PDBQT receptor file of N, H, CA, C and O in Angstrom, charges set to zero:
ATOM      1  N   MET A   1      30.046  55.319 -14.261  1.00  0.00    +0.000 N 
ATOM      2  CA  MET A   1      29.351  55.294 -12.831  1.00  0.00    +0.000 C 
ATOM      3  C   MET A   1      30.405  54.973 -11.878  1.00  0.00    +0.000 C 
ATOM      4  O   MET A   1      31.460  54.357 -12.032  1.00  0.00    +0.000 OA
ATOM      5  N   THR A   2      30.011  55.394 -11.109  1.00  0.00    +0.000 N 
ATOM      6  H   THR A   2      29.154  55.895 -10.984  1.00  0.00    +0.000 HD
ATOM      7  CA  THR A   2      31.587  55.027  -9.844  1.00  0.00    +0.000 C 
ATOM      8  C   THR A   2      31.002  53.502  -8.949  1.00  0.00    +0.000 C 
ATOM      9  O   THR A   2      29.975  52.840  -9.099  1.00  0.00    +0.000 OA
ATOM     10  N   ILE A   3      31.990  53.370  -8.150  1.00  0.00    +0.000 N 
ATOM     11  H   ILE A   3      32.825  53.907  -8.029  1.00  0.00    +0.000 HD
ATOM     12  CA  ILE A   3      30.952  52.594  -7.478  1.00  0.00    +0.000 C 
ATOM     13  C   ILE A   3      29.702  52.997  -6.512  1.00  0.00    +0.000 C 
ATOM     14  O   ILE A   3      28.514  52.783  -6.269  1.00  0.00    +0.000 OA
ATOM     15  N   GLY A   4      31.212  53.971  -6.031  1.00  0.00    +0.000 N 
ATOM     16  H   GLY A   4      32.177  54.145  -6.228  1.00  0.00    +0.000 HD
ATOM     17  CA  GLY A   4      30.703  55.528  -4.626  1.00  0.00    +0.000 C 
ATOM     18  C   GLY A   4      28.504  55.786  -5.191  1.00  0.00    +0.000 C 
ATOM     19  O   GLY A   4      27.436  55.667  -4.590  1.00  0.00    +0.000 OA
ATOM     20  N   SER A   5      28.871  56.108  -6.404  1.00  0.00    +0.000 N 
ATOM     21  H   SER A   5      29.738  56.205  -6.892  1.00  0.00    +0.000 HD
ATOM     22  CA  SER A   5      27.746  56.184  -7.092  1.00  0.00    +0.000 C 
ATOM     23  C   SER A   5      26.502  55.316  -6.977  1.00  0.00    +0.000 C 
ATOM     24  O   SER A   5      25.396  55.476  -6.461  1.00  0.00    +0.000 OA
ATOM     25  N   THR A   6      27.038  54.435  -7.582  1.00  0.00    +0.000 N 
ATOM     26  H   THR A   6      27.936  54.305  -8.001  1.00  0.00    +0.000 HD
ATOM     27  CA  THR A   6      26.664  52.769  -7.447  1.00  0.00    +0.000 C 
ATOM     28  C   THR A   6      25.489  52.890  -6.287  1.00  0.00    +0.000 C 
ATOM     29  O   THR A   6      24.304  53.225  -6.308  1.00  0.00    +0.000 OA
ATOM     30  N   ILE A   7      26.399  52.457  -5.280  1.00  0.00    +0.000 N 
ATOM     31  H   ILE A   7      27.361  52.185  -5.263  1.00  0.00    +0.000 HD
ATOM     32  CA  ILE A   7      26.435  52.154  -3.756  1.00  0.00    +0.000 C 
ATOM     33  C   ILE A   7      24.993  53.136  -3.722  1.00  0.00    +0.000 C 
ATOM     34  O   ILE A   7      23.859  52.755  -3.434  1.00  0.00    +0.000 OA
ATOM     35  N   ARG A   8      25.376  54.322  -4.059  1.00  0.00    +0.000 N 
ATOM     36  H   ARG A   8      26.297  54.632  -4.293  1.00  0.00    +0.000 HD
ATOM     37  CA  ARG A   8      24.896  55.637  -3.601  1.00  0.00    +0.000 C 
ATOM     38  C   ARG A   8      23.164  55.459  -3.914  1.00  0.00    +0.000 C 
ATOM     39  O   ARG A   8      22.311  55.426  -3.027  1.00  0.00    +0.000 OA
ATOM     40  N   GLN A   9      22.913  55.363  -5.315  1.00  0.00    +0.000 N 
ATOM     41  H   GLN A   9      23.606  55.390  -6.036  1.00  0.00    +0.000 HD
ATOM     42  CA  GLN A   9      21.602  55.549  -6.133  1.00  0.00    +0.000 C 
ATOM     43  C   GLN A   9      21.125  53.917  -5.481  1.00  0.00    +0.000 C 
ATOM     44  O   GLN A   9      19.929  53.892  -5.192  1.00  0.00    +0.000 OA
ATOM     45  N   LEU A  10      21.860  52.616  -5.222  1.00  0.00    +0.000 N 
ATOM     46  H   LEU A  10      22.832  52.636  -5.457  1.00  0.00    +0.000 HD
ATOM     47  CA  LEU A  10      21.084  51.588  -4.696  1.00  0.00    +0.000 C 
ATOM     48  C   LEU A  10      20.457  51.905  -2.976  1.00  0.00    +0.000 C 
ATOM     49  O   LEU A  10      19.243  51.708  -2.924  1.00  0.00    +0.000 OA
ATOM     50  N   ARG A  11      20.825  52.167  -2.170  1.00  0.00    +0.000 N 
ATOM     51  H   ARG A  11      21.812  52.327  -2.212  1.00  0.00    +0.000 HD
ATOM     52  CA  ARG A  11      20.970  53.010  -1.238  1.00  0.00    +0.000 C 
ATOM     53  C   ARG A  11      19.751  53.688  -0.939  1.00  0.00    +0.000 C 
ATOM     54  O   ARG A  11      19.133  53.671   0.126  1.00  0.00    +0.000 OA
ATOM     55  N   GLN A  12      19.439  54.362  -2.125  1.00  0.00    +0.000 N 
ATOM     56  H   GLN A  12      19.940  54.376  -2.990  1.00  0.00    +0.000 HD
ATOM     57  CA  GLN A  12      18.775  55.894  -1.859  1.00  0.00    +0.000 C 
ATOM     58  C   GLN A  12      16.666  55.585  -2.947  1.00  0.00    +0.000 C 
ATOM     59  O   GLN A  12      15.629  56.234  -2.810  1.00  0.00    +0.000 OA
ATOM     60  N   GLU A  13      16.998  54.258  -3.929  1.00  0.00    +0.000 N 
ATOM     61  H   GLU A  13      17.841  53.730  -4.040  1.00  0.00    +0.000 HD
ATOM     62  CA  GLU A  13      16.669  53.580  -4.280  1.00  0.00    +0.000 C 
ATOM     63  C   GLU A  13      15.640  52.895  -3.190  1.00  0.00    +0.000 C 
ATOM     64  O   GLU A  13      14.453  53.131  -3.414  1.00  0.00    +0.000 OA
ATOM     65  N   GLN A  14      15.823  52.388  -2.474  1.00  0.00    +0.000 N 
ATOM     66  H   GLN A  14      16.788  52.197  -2.291  1.00  0.00    +0.000 HD
ATOM     67  CA  GLN A  14      15.720  50.863  -0.880  1.00  0.00    +0.000 C 
ATOM     68  C   GLN A  14      15.434  52.094   0.387  1.00  0.00    +0.000 C 
ATOM     69  O   GLN A  14      14.876  52.022   1.482  1.00  0.00    +0.000 OA
ATOM     70  N   ASP A  15      16.103  53.217  -0.351  1.00  0.00    +0.000 N 
ATOM     71  H   ASP A  15      16.556  53.275  -1.240  1.00  0.00    +0.000 HD
ATOM     72  CA  ASP A  15      15.568  54.239   1.274  1.00  0.00    +0.000 C 
ATOM     73  C   ASP A  15      16.159  54.558   2.461  1.00  0.00    +0.000 C 
ATOM     74  O   ASP A  15      15.887  55.264   3.433  1.00  0.00    +0.000 OA
ATOM     75  N   ILE A  16      17.335  53.603   1.994  1.00  0.00    +0.000 N 
ATOM     76  H   ILE A  16      17.556  53.030   1.205  1.00  0.00    +0.000 HD
ATOM     77  CA  ILE A  16      17.952  53.358   3.062  1.00  0.00    +0.000 C 
ATOM     78  C   ILE A  16      19.307  54.150   3.643  1.00  0.00    +0.000 C 
ATOM     79  O   ILE A  16      20.246  54.624   3.003  1.00  0.00    +0.000 OA
ATOM     80  N   THR A  17      19.162  54.133   4.521  1.00  0.00    +0.000 N 
ATOM     81  H   THR A  17      18.400  53.748   5.041  1.00  0.00    +0.000 HD
ATOM     82  CA  THR A  17      20.618  56.390   5.160  1.00  0.00    +0.000 C 
ATOM     83  C   THR A  17      21.920  54.954   5.768  1.00  0.00    +0.000 C 
ATOM     84  O   THR A  17      22.018  53.846   6.296  1.00  0.00    +0.000 OA
ATOM     85  N   GLN A  18      22.424  55.735   5.357  1.00  0.00    +0.000 N 
ATOM     86  H   GLN A  18      22.345  56.635   4.928  1.00  0.00    +0.000 HD
ATOM     87  CA  GLN A  18      23.775  55.331   5.087  1.00  0.00    +0.000 C 
ATOM     88  C   GLN A  18      23.890  54.333   6.639  1.00  0.00    +0.000 C 
ATOM     89  O   GLN A  18      24.213  53.150   6.745  1.00  0.00    +0.000 OA
ATOM     90  N   GLU A  19      23.462  55.400   7.812  1.00  0.00    +0.000 N 
ATOM     91  H   GLU A  19      23.199  56.361   7.726  1.00  0.00    +0.000 HD
ATOM     92  CA  GLU A  19      23.357  54.073   9.414  1.00  0.00    +0.000 C 
ATOM     93  C   GLU A  19      23.072  52.819   9.098  1.00  0.00    +0.000 C 
ATOM     94  O   GLU A  19      23.908  51.958   9.373  1.00  0.00    +0.000 OA
ATOM     95  N   GLN A  20      21.682  52.403   8.374  1.00  0.00    +0.000 N 
ATOM     96  H   GLN A  20      21.003  53.102   8.151  1.00  0.00    +0.000 HD
ATOM     97  CA  GLN A  20      21.260  51.627   8.331  1.00  0.00    +0.000 C 
ATOM     98  C   GLN A  20      22.140  50.715   7.452  1.00  0.00    +0.000 C 
ATOM     99  O   GLN A  20      22.132  49.527   7.777  1.00  0.00    +0.000 OA
ATOM    100  N   LEU A  21      22.798  51.020   6.532  1.00  0.00    +0.000 N 
ATOM    101  H   LEU A  21      22.805  51.984   6.267  1.00  0.00    +0.000 HD
ATOM    102  CA  LEU A  21      23.432  49.992   5.579  1.00  0.00    +0.000 C 
ATOM    103  C   LEU A  21      24.556  50.048   6.329  1.00  0.00    +0.000 C 
ATOM    104  O   LEU A  21      25.043  48.917   6.329  1.00  0.00    +0.000 OA
ATOM    105  N   ALA A  22      25.034  50.589   6.792  1.00  0.00    +0.000 N 
ATOM    106  H   ALA A  22      24.639  51.508   6.793  1.00  0.00    +0.000 HD
ATOM    107  CA  ALA A  22      26.531  49.987   7.172  1.00  0.00    +0.000 C 
ATOM    108  C   ALA A  22      26.131  49.192   8.901  1.00  0.00    +0.000 C 
ATOM    109  O   ALA A  22      26.745  48.212   9.324  1.00  0.00    +0.000 OA
ATOM    110  N   GLU A  23      25.209  49.765   9.523  1.00  0.00    +0.000 N 
ATOM    111  H   GLU A  23      24.710  50.561   9.179  1.00  0.00    +0.000 HD
ATOM    112  CA  GLU A  23      24.710  48.923  10.262  1.00  0.00    +0.000 C 
ATOM    113  C   GLU A  23      24.792  47.363   9.674  1.00  0.00    +0.000 C 
ATOM    114  O   GLU A  23      25.407  46.630  10.449  1.00  0.00    +0.000 OA
ATOM    115  N   ALA A  24      24.340  46.747   8.559  1.00  0.00    +0.000 N 
ATOM    116  H   ALA A  24      23.840  47.343   7.930  1.00  0.00    +0.000 HD
ATOM    117  CA  ALA A  24      23.878  45.938   8.344  1.00  0.00    +0.000 C 
ATOM    118  C   ALA A  24      25.620  45.130   7.930  1.00  0.00    +0.000 C 
ATOM    119  O   ALA A  24      26.117  44.039   8.212  1.00  0.00    +0.000 OA
ATOM    120  N   LEU A  25      26.106  46.341   7.147  1.00  0.00    +0.000 N 
ATOM    121  H   LEU A  25      25.702  47.227   6.918  1.00  0.00    +0.000 HD
ATOM    122  CA  LEU A  25      27.507  45.708   6.704  1.00  0.00    +0.000 C 
ATOM    123  C   LEU A  25      28.514  45.780   8.170  1.00  0.00    +0.000 C 
ATOM    124  O   LEU A  25      29.564  46.420   8.233  1.00  0.00    +0.000 OA
ATOM    125  N   GLY A  26      28.081  45.190   8.988  1.00  0.00    +0.000 N 
ATOM    126  H   GLY A  26      27.228  44.670   8.936  1.00  0.00    +0.000 HD
ATOM    127  CA  GLY A  26      28.750  45.569  10.896  1.00  0.00    +0.000 C 
ATOM    128  C   GLY A  26      29.932  46.799  10.584  1.00  0.00    +0.000 C 
ATOM    129  O   GLY A  26      31.047  46.302  10.745  1.00  0.00    +0.000 OA
ATOM    130  N   ILE A  27      30.023  48.345  10.162  1.00  0.00    +0.000 N 
ATOM    131  H   ILE A  27      29.117  48.749  10.031  1.00  0.00    +0.000 HD
ATOM    132  CA  ILE A  27      30.560  48.903   9.695  1.00  0.00    +0.000 C 
ATOM    133  C   ILE A  27      30.653  50.410   9.861  1.00  0.00    +0.000 C 
ATOM    134  O   ILE A  27      29.666  50.983  10.325  1.00  0.00    +0.000 OA
ATOM    135  N   THR A  28      31.212  50.776   9.692  1.00  0.00    +0.000 N 
ATOM    136  H   THR A  28      32.013  50.310   9.315  1.00  0.00    +0.000 HD
ATOM    137  CA  THR A  28      31.192  52.518  10.963  1.00  0.00    +0.000 C 
ATOM    138  C   THR A  28      30.045  52.895   9.132  1.00  0.00    +0.000 C 
ATOM    139  O   THR A  28      30.266  52.404   8.025  1.00  0.00    +0.000 OA
ATOM    140  N   SER A  29      28.747  54.047   9.588  1.00  0.00    +0.000 N 
ATOM    141  H   SER A  29      28.567  54.446  10.487  1.00  0.00    +0.000 HD
ATOM    142  CA  SER A  29      28.520  55.269   8.441  1.00  0.00    +0.000 C 
ATOM    143  C   SER A  29      29.655  55.750   7.926  1.00  0.00    +0.000 C 
ATOM    144  O   SER A  29      29.792  55.106   6.886  1.00  0.00    +0.000 OA
ATOM    145  N   ARG A  30      30.862  56.747   8.059  1.00  0.00    +0.000 N 
ATOM    146  H   ARG A  30      30.750  57.270   8.904  1.00  0.00    +0.000 HD
ATOM    147  CA  ARG A  30      31.666  57.432   7.968  1.00  0.00    +0.000 C 
ATOM    148  C   ARG A  30      32.396  56.682   6.805  1.00  0.00    +0.000 C 
ATOM    149  O   ARG A  30      32.888  57.299   5.859  1.00  0.00    +0.000 OA
ATOM    150  N   ALA A  31      32.443  55.319   6.922  1.00  0.00    +0.000 N 
ATOM    151  H   ALA A  31      32.044  54.818   7.690  1.00  0.00    +0.000 HD
ATOM    152  CA  ALA A  31      32.887  54.228   5.819  1.00  0.00    +0.000 C 
ATOM    153  C   ALA A  31      31.359  53.861   4.490  1.00  0.00    +0.000 C 
ATOM    154  O   ALA A  31      31.692  53.700   3.316  1.00  0.00    +0.000 OA
ATOM    155  N   VAL A  32      30.739  53.827   4.643  1.00  0.00    +0.000 N 
ATOM    156  H   VAL A  32      30.469  53.958   5.596  1.00  0.00    +0.000 HD
ATOM    157  CA  VAL A  32      29.963  54.478   3.599  1.00  0.00    +0.000 C 
ATOM    158  C   VAL A  32      29.294  55.253   2.917  1.00  0.00    +0.000 C 
ATOM    159  O   VAL A  32      28.661  55.376   1.868  1.00  0.00    +0.000 OA
ATOM    160  N   SER A  33      29.733  55.914   4.137  1.00  0.00    +0.000 N 
ATOM    161  H   SER A  33      30.248  55.814   4.989  1.00  0.00    +0.000 HD
ATOM    162  CA  SER A  33      29.996  58.150   2.982  1.00  0.00    +0.000 C 
ATOM    163  C   SER A  33      30.922  58.051   2.155  1.00  0.00    +0.000 C 
ATOM    164  O   SER A  33      30.765  58.243   0.949  1.00  0.00    +0.000 OA
ATOM    165  N   GLN A  34      32.503  57.595   2.947  1.00  0.00    +0.000 N 
ATOM    166  H   GLN A  34      32.630  57.439   3.926  1.00  0.00    +0.000 HD
ATOM    167  CA  GLN A  34      33.745  57.616   1.972  1.00  0.00    +0.000 C 
ATOM    168  C   GLN A  34      33.612  57.138   1.059  1.00  0.00    +0.000 C 
ATOM    169  O   GLN A  34      34.054  57.739   0.080  1.00  0.00    +0.000 OA
ATOM    170  N   TRP A  35      32.870  55.669   0.812  1.00  0.00    +0.000 N 
ATOM    171  H   TRP A  35      32.510  55.181   1.607  1.00  0.00    +0.000 HD
ATOM    172  CA  TRP A  35      32.345  55.091  -0.572  1.00  0.00    +0.000 C 
ATOM    173  C   TRP A  35      31.288  55.818  -1.396  1.00  0.00    +0.000 C 
ATOM    174  O   TRP A  35      31.533  55.923  -2.598  1.00  0.00    +0.000 OA
ATOM    175  N   GLU A  36      30.148  56.337  -0.936  1.00  0.00    +0.000 N 
ATOM    176  H   GLU A  36      29.949  56.251   0.040  1.00  0.00    +0.000 HD
ATOM    177  CA  GLU A  36      29.877  56.886  -2.320  1.00  0.00    +0.000 C 
ATOM    178  C   GLU A  36      30.492  58.261  -2.666  1.00  0.00    +0.000 C 
ATOM    179  O   GLU A  36      30.551  58.466  -3.878  1.00  0.00    +0.000 OA
ATOM    180  N   CYS A  37      31.081  59.494  -1.678  1.00  0.00    +0.000 N 
ATOM    181  H   CYS A  37      31.034  59.327  -0.694  1.00  0.00    +0.000 HD
ATOM    182  CA  CYS A  37      32.168  61.046  -2.156  1.00  0.00    +0.000 C 
ATOM    183  C   CYS A  37      33.340  60.071  -2.699  1.00  0.00    +0.000 C 
ATOM    184  O   CYS A  37      34.388  60.534  -2.250  1.00  0.00    +0.000 OA
ATOM    185  N   ASP A  38      33.627  58.856  -3.515  1.00  0.00    +0.000 N 
ATOM    186  H   ASP A  38      32.775  58.480  -3.881  1.00  0.00    +0.000 HD
ATOM    187  CA  ASP A  38      34.712  58.348  -4.226  1.00  0.00    +0.000 C 
ATOM    188  C   ASP A  38      36.200  58.670  -3.358  1.00  0.00    +0.000 C 
ATOM    189  O   ASP A  38      37.244  58.748  -4.006  1.00  0.00    +0.000 OA
ATOM    190  N   ARG A  39      36.208  58.820  -2.092  1.00  0.00    +0.000 N 
ATOM    191  H   ARG A  39      35.360  58.757  -1.566  1.00  0.00    +0.000 HD
ATOM    192  CA  ARG A  39      36.814  59.475  -1.622  1.00  0.00    +0.000 C 
ATOM    193  C   ARG A  39      38.190  58.047  -1.410  1.00  0.00    +0.000 C 
ATOM    194  O   ARG A  39      39.378  58.251  -1.657  1.00  0.00    +0.000 OA
ATOM    195  N   THR A  40      37.468  56.298  -0.776  1.00  0.00    +0.000 N 
ATOM    196  H   THR A  40      36.502  56.132  -0.576  1.00  0.00    +0.000 HD
ATOM    197  CA  THR A  40      38.279  55.385  -0.893  1.00  0.00    +0.000 C 
ATOM    198  C   THR A  40      36.754  54.409  -2.043  1.00  0.00    +0.000 C 
ATOM    199  O   THR A  40      35.807  54.807  -2.722  1.00  0.00    +0.000 OA
ATOM    200  N   THR A  41      37.380  52.929  -1.639  1.00  0.00    +0.000 N 
ATOM    201  H   THR A  41      38.149  52.606  -1.088  1.00  0.00    +0.000 HD
ATOM    202  CA  THR A  41      36.057  51.792  -2.418  1.00  0.00    +0.000 C 
ATOM    203  C   THR A  41      36.080  50.997  -1.406  1.00  0.00    +0.000 C 
ATOM    204  O   THR A  41      37.118  50.901  -0.752  1.00  0.00    +0.000 OA
ATOM    205  N   PRO A  42      34.250  49.819  -0.863  1.00  0.00    +0.000 N 
ATOM    206  CA  PRO A  42      35.192  49.015  -0.146  1.00  0.00    +0.000 C 
ATOM    207  C   PRO A  42      35.730  47.719  -0.689  1.00  0.00    +0.000 C 
ATOM    208  O   PRO A  42      35.608  47.050  -1.715  1.00  0.00    +0.000 OA
ATOM    209  N   ASP A  43      36.222  47.676   0.173  1.00  0.00    +0.000 N 
ATOM    210  H   ASP A  43      36.321  48.220   1.006  1.00  0.00    +0.000 HD
ATOM    211  CA  ASP A  43      37.367  45.862   0.424  1.00  0.00    +0.000 C 
ATOM    212  C   ASP A  43      36.324  45.041  -0.612  1.00  0.00    +0.000 C 
ATOM    213  O   ASP A  43      35.107  45.065  -0.799  1.00  0.00    +0.000 OA
ATOM    214  N   ILE A  44      37.743  44.119  -1.325  1.00  0.00    +0.000 N 
ATOM    215  H   ILE A  44      38.731  44.099  -1.173  1.00  0.00    +0.000 HD
ATOM    216  CA  ILE A  44      36.597  43.422  -2.069  1.00  0.00    +0.000 C 
ATOM    217  C   ILE A  44      36.190  42.521  -1.410  1.00  0.00    +0.000 C 
ATOM    218  O   ILE A  44      35.235  41.882  -1.854  1.00  0.00    +0.000 OA
ATOM    219  N   SER A  45      36.714  42.194  -0.254  1.00  0.00    +0.000 N 
ATOM    220  H   SER A  45      37.490  42.713   0.107  1.00  0.00    +0.000 HD
ATOM    221  CA  SER A  45      35.442  40.802   0.860  1.00  0.00    +0.000 C 
ATOM    222  C   SER A  45      34.474  41.389   1.453  1.00  0.00    +0.000 C 
ATOM    223  O   SER A  45      33.674  40.575   1.915  1.00  0.00    +0.000 OA
ATOM    224  N   GLN A  46      34.101  42.894   1.710  1.00  0.00    +0.000 N 
ATOM    225  H   GLN A  46      34.750  43.556   1.335  1.00  0.00    +0.000 HD
ATOM    226  CA  GLN A  46      32.938  43.026   1.295  1.00  0.00    +0.000 C 
ATOM    227  C   GLN A  46      31.616  42.897  -0.150  1.00  0.00    +0.000 C 
ATOM    228  O   GLN A  46      30.394  42.823  -0.275  1.00  0.00    +0.000 OA
ATOM    229  N   LEU A  47      32.671  42.930  -0.876  1.00  0.00    +0.000 N 
ATOM    230  H   LEU A  47      33.664  42.990  -0.775  1.00  0.00    +0.000 HD
ATOM    231  CA  LEU A  47      31.336  43.375  -1.967  1.00  0.00    +0.000 C 
ATOM    232  C   LEU A  47      30.828  42.321  -2.057  1.00  0.00    +0.000 C 
ATOM    233  O   LEU A  47      30.642  42.157  -3.262  1.00  0.00    +0.000 OA
ATOM    234  N   PRO A  48      30.143  40.676  -1.017  1.00  0.00    +0.000 N 
ATOM    235  CA  PRO A  48      29.685  40.276  -1.610  1.00  0.00    +0.000 C 
ATOM    236  C   PRO A  48      28.355  40.176  -1.236  1.00  0.00    +0.000 C 
ATOM    237  O   PRO A  48      27.356  39.664  -1.741  1.00  0.00    +0.000 OA
ATOM    238  N   ALA A  49      28.745  41.185   0.418  1.00  0.00    +0.000 N 
ATOM    239  H   ALA A  49      29.557  41.600   0.829  1.00  0.00    +0.000 HD
ATOM    240  CA  ALA A  49      27.643  41.310   1.471  1.00  0.00    +0.000 C 
ATOM    241  C   ALA A  49      27.259  42.371   0.772  1.00  0.00    +0.000 C 
ATOM    242  O   ALA A  49      26.580  42.021  -0.193  1.00  0.00    +0.000 OA
ATOM    243  N   LEU A  50      27.345  43.037   0.816  1.00  0.00    +0.000 N 
ATOM    244  H   LEU A  50      27.897  43.321   1.600  1.00  0.00    +0.000 HD
ATOM    245  CA  LEU A  50      26.722  44.816  -0.954  1.00  0.00    +0.000 C 
ATOM    246  C   LEU A  50      26.474  44.212  -2.064  1.00  0.00    +0.000 C 
ATOM    247  O   LEU A  50      26.408  44.954  -3.044  1.00  0.00    +0.000 OA
ATOM    248  N   ALA A  51      26.291  42.945  -2.264  1.00  0.00    +0.000 N 
ATOM    249  H   ALA A  51      26.345  42.342  -1.468  1.00  0.00    +0.000 HD
ATOM    250  CA  ALA A  51      25.906  42.333  -3.591  1.00  0.00    +0.000 C 
ATOM    251  C   ALA A  51      24.501  41.843  -3.378  1.00  0.00    +0.000 C 
ATOM    252  O   ALA A  51      23.577  42.255  -4.079  1.00  0.00    +0.000 OA
ATOM    253  N   ASN A  52      24.307  40.822  -2.259  1.00  0.00    +0.000 N 
ATOM    254  H   ASN A  52      25.058  40.487  -1.690  1.00  0.00    +0.000 HD
ATOM    255  CA  ASN A  52      23.829  40.103  -1.421  1.00  0.00    +0.000 C 
ATOM    256  C   ASN A  52      22.684  40.789  -0.687  1.00  0.00    +0.000 C 
ATOM    257  O   ASN A  52      21.571  40.282  -0.834  1.00  0.00    +0.000 OA
ATOM    258  N   PHE A  53      22.825  42.120   0.262  1.00  0.00    +0.000 N 
ATOM    259  H   PHE A  53      23.728  42.532   0.381  1.00  0.00    +0.000 HD
ATOM    260  CA  PHE A  53      22.257  43.649   0.738  1.00  0.00    +0.000 C 
ATOM    261  C   PHE A  53      21.431  44.326  -0.666  1.00  0.00    +0.000 C 
ATOM    262  O   PHE A  53      20.271  44.685  -0.464  1.00  0.00    +0.000 OA
ATOM    263  N   PHE A  54      21.773  44.432  -1.509  1.00  0.00    +0.000 N 
ATOM    264  H   PHE A  54      22.715  44.140  -1.673  1.00  0.00    +0.000 HD
ATOM    265  CA  PHE A  54      21.362  44.891  -2.603  1.00  0.00    +0.000 C 
ATOM    266  C   PHE A  54      20.320  44.133  -3.530  1.00  0.00    +0.000 C 
ATOM    267  O   PHE A  54      19.448  44.540  -4.297  1.00  0.00    +0.000 OA
ATOM    268  N   ASP A  55      20.750  42.888  -3.160  1.00  0.00    +0.000 N 
ATOM    269  H   ASP A  55      21.458  42.557  -2.537  1.00  0.00    +0.000 HD
ATOM    270  CA  ASP A  55      20.645  42.214  -4.475  1.00  0.00    +0.000 C 
ATOM    271  C   ASP A  55      20.917  41.935  -5.909  1.00  0.00    +0.000 C 
ATOM    272  O   ASP A  55      20.672  41.073  -6.752  1.00  0.00    +0.000 OA
ATOM    273  N   VAL A  56      21.172  42.403  -5.860  1.00  0.00    +0.000 N 
ATOM    274  H   VAL A  56      21.371  43.103  -5.175  1.00  0.00    +0.000 HD
ATOM    275  CA  VAL A  56      21.952  43.124  -7.300  1.00  0.00    +0.000 C 
ATOM    276  C   VAL A  56      23.874  42.572  -7.802  1.00  0.00    +0.000 C 
ATOM    277  O   VAL A  56      24.753  43.080  -7.105  1.00  0.00    +0.000 OA
ATOM    278  N   THR A  57      24.265  41.733  -8.790  1.00  0.00    +0.000 N 
ATOM    279  H   THR A  57      23.551  41.320  -9.356  1.00  0.00    +0.000 HD
ATOM    280  CA  THR A  57      25.480  41.038  -9.364  1.00  0.00    +0.000 C 
ATOM    281  C   THR A  57      26.716  42.697  -9.293  1.00  0.00    +0.000 C 
ATOM    282  O   THR A  57      26.313  43.849  -9.451  1.00  0.00    +0.000 OA
ATOM    283  N   PHE A  58      27.814  42.390  -9.089  1.00  0.00    +0.000 N 
ATOM    284  H   PHE A  58      28.141  41.453  -8.961  1.00  0.00    +0.000 HD
ATOM    285  CA  PHE A  58      28.833  43.843  -9.166  1.00  0.00    +0.000 C 
ATOM    286  C   PHE A  58      29.727  43.268 -10.049  1.00  0.00    +0.000 C 
ATOM    287  O   PHE A  58      30.699  43.909 -10.449  1.00  0.00    +0.000 OA
TER     288      PHE A  58
């Protein structure tokens, strides 16, 4: 499982849109889409915010 597919799964389990996740993280929804399609990955500095948002550890 890739980080992109993990982000997508966590987001969908919580019924959150890409736009809502992007807004919570202060990024664009396009960035979230790129992550979920495995075109790019989150910057390492964004991982703590993602983990906190989803209440998981990475």
